[in-house]
C-alpha positions in Angstrom: 2.3 -19.2 10.5 5.0 -18.7 7.7 4.8 -15.4 6.1 6.9 -14.4 3.0 7.3 -11.1 1.0 7.7 -9.9 -2.6 9.7 -7.2 -4.1 6.4 -5.5 -5.1 5.4 -5.3 -1.3 2.8 -8.1 -1.1 2.9 -10.5 1.8 1.8 -14.0 1.7 0.9 -16.1 4.7 0.4 -19.9 4.6 -2.8 -21.2 6.2 -1.9 -24.8 5.5 0.2 -26.6 2.8 -2.2 -25.6 -0.1 -3.8 -22.3 0.9 -2.5 -18.8 1.7 -3.6 -15.3 2.4 -2.3 -12.3 0.4 -2.1 -8.6 1.4 0.1 -5.4 1.2 2.9 -4.8 3.5 3.3 -1.9 6.1 5.8 -0.4 3.7 3.3 -0.5 0.9 0.4 1.0 2.7 2.8 3.7 4.2 4.0 4.8 0.8 0.4 4.8 -0.6 -1.1 6.9 2.2 -4.8 6.7 3.0 -6.3 3.8 1.0 -9.7 4.9 -0.4 -10.5 1.9 -2.9 -9.5 -1.6 -3.6 -10.3 -3.7 -6.6 -10.2 -7.3 -5.7 -9.7 -10.3 -8.0 -12.6 -12.6 -9.0 -13.1 -15.6 -6.9 -12.4 -18.8 -8.9 -9.9 -17.2 -11.2 -6.4 -18.5 -11.5 -3.5 -16.2 -11.8 0.2 -16.6 -12.8 2.9 -15.4 -10.5 3.5 -11.6 -11.1 0.1 -11.3 -12.8 -1.9 -8.2 -11.7 -4.8 -9.5 -9.4 -6.1 -6.2 -8.1 -5.6 -2.6 -7.6 -5.3 -0.4 -4.5 -6.0 3.3 -4.8 -5.1 5.9 -2.2 -5.3 9.7 -1.9 -1.7 9.8 -3.4 -1.7 7.1 -6.1 -3.0 3.9 -7.5 -1.0 0.8 -7.5 -1.2 -2.8 -8.9 -1.5 -5.7 -6.5 0.4 -8.6 -8.0 -0.2 -12.3 -7.4 2.9 -13.3 -5.4 2.7 -16.9 -6.6 0.6 -18.9 -9.0 -2.8 -19.9 -7.7 -6.6 -19.8 -7.7 -8.4 -17.1 -5.7 -10.8 -18.7 -3.1 -12.0 -15.9 -1.3 -11.8 -12.1 -1.3 -12.0 -9.8 1.9 -15.4 -8.2 1.6 -14.8 -6.2 4.8 -11.8 -4.6 2.9 -14.0 -3.7 -0.1 -16.5 -2.1 2.3 -13.8 -0.4 4.3 -10.6 0.2 2.4 -8.9 1.9 5.3 -8.4 -1.6 6.7 -5.4 -1.7 4.4 -4.0 1.1 6.4 -5.0 0.3 9.9 -4.4 -3.4 9.9 -2.5 -4.4 6.8 -1.1 -7.6 8.1 -4.3 -8.7 9.6 -7.9 -7.5 8.9 -6.6 -5.7 5.9 -5.9 -8.8 3.9 -6.9 -8.8 0.3 -7.6 -12.3 -0.9 -6.9 -15.9 -0.3 -5.5 -18.4 -2.7 -5.1 -22.1 -3.4 -1.4 -22.4 -4.1 -0.5 -24.1 -7.5 3.2 -24.7 -6.8 4.8 -24.5 -3.3 8.3 -24.1 -4.9 7.3 -20.5 -5.8 6.5 -19.9 -2.1 10.0 -21.2 -1.1 11.8 -18.4 -3.2 10.0 -15.4 -1.7 11.6 -13.3 0.9 11.4 -13.9 4.6 11.1 -11.0 7.2 14.9 -10.3 7.6 15.5 -10.4 3.8 12.3 -8.2 3.1 13.5 -5.7 5.7 16.9 -5.4 4.0 15.3 -5.2 0.7 13.2 -2.1 1.9 16.1 -0.6 3.5 18.4 -0.9 0.4 15.6 0.3 -1.9 14.3 3.3 -0.1 
């Protein structure tokens, strides 16, 4: 599966040519600390790239979760809503935030791949 990253520390993993899963990166969950609450977007709502689609709150801070690319939310992770600590224990797996129907694949193509994201994190911490 192809995974890409944003400068705001979200990840996006393709499920197929039209759908993707969105979550926060290891770096983001590490910076936040223990996640205690998530506000997930509304299923069926469309968002523009960069628009705030949710909020994650930890014992340290609250942070917006941005839409990595334009799309429509098709599903939210109810397990994460019930147990926000999944964002810490498995941020790249069971701690996913929501799924989207991709509006424009060209936006996906400009996101960072793993090596570029790791360099970005290193250069900006």
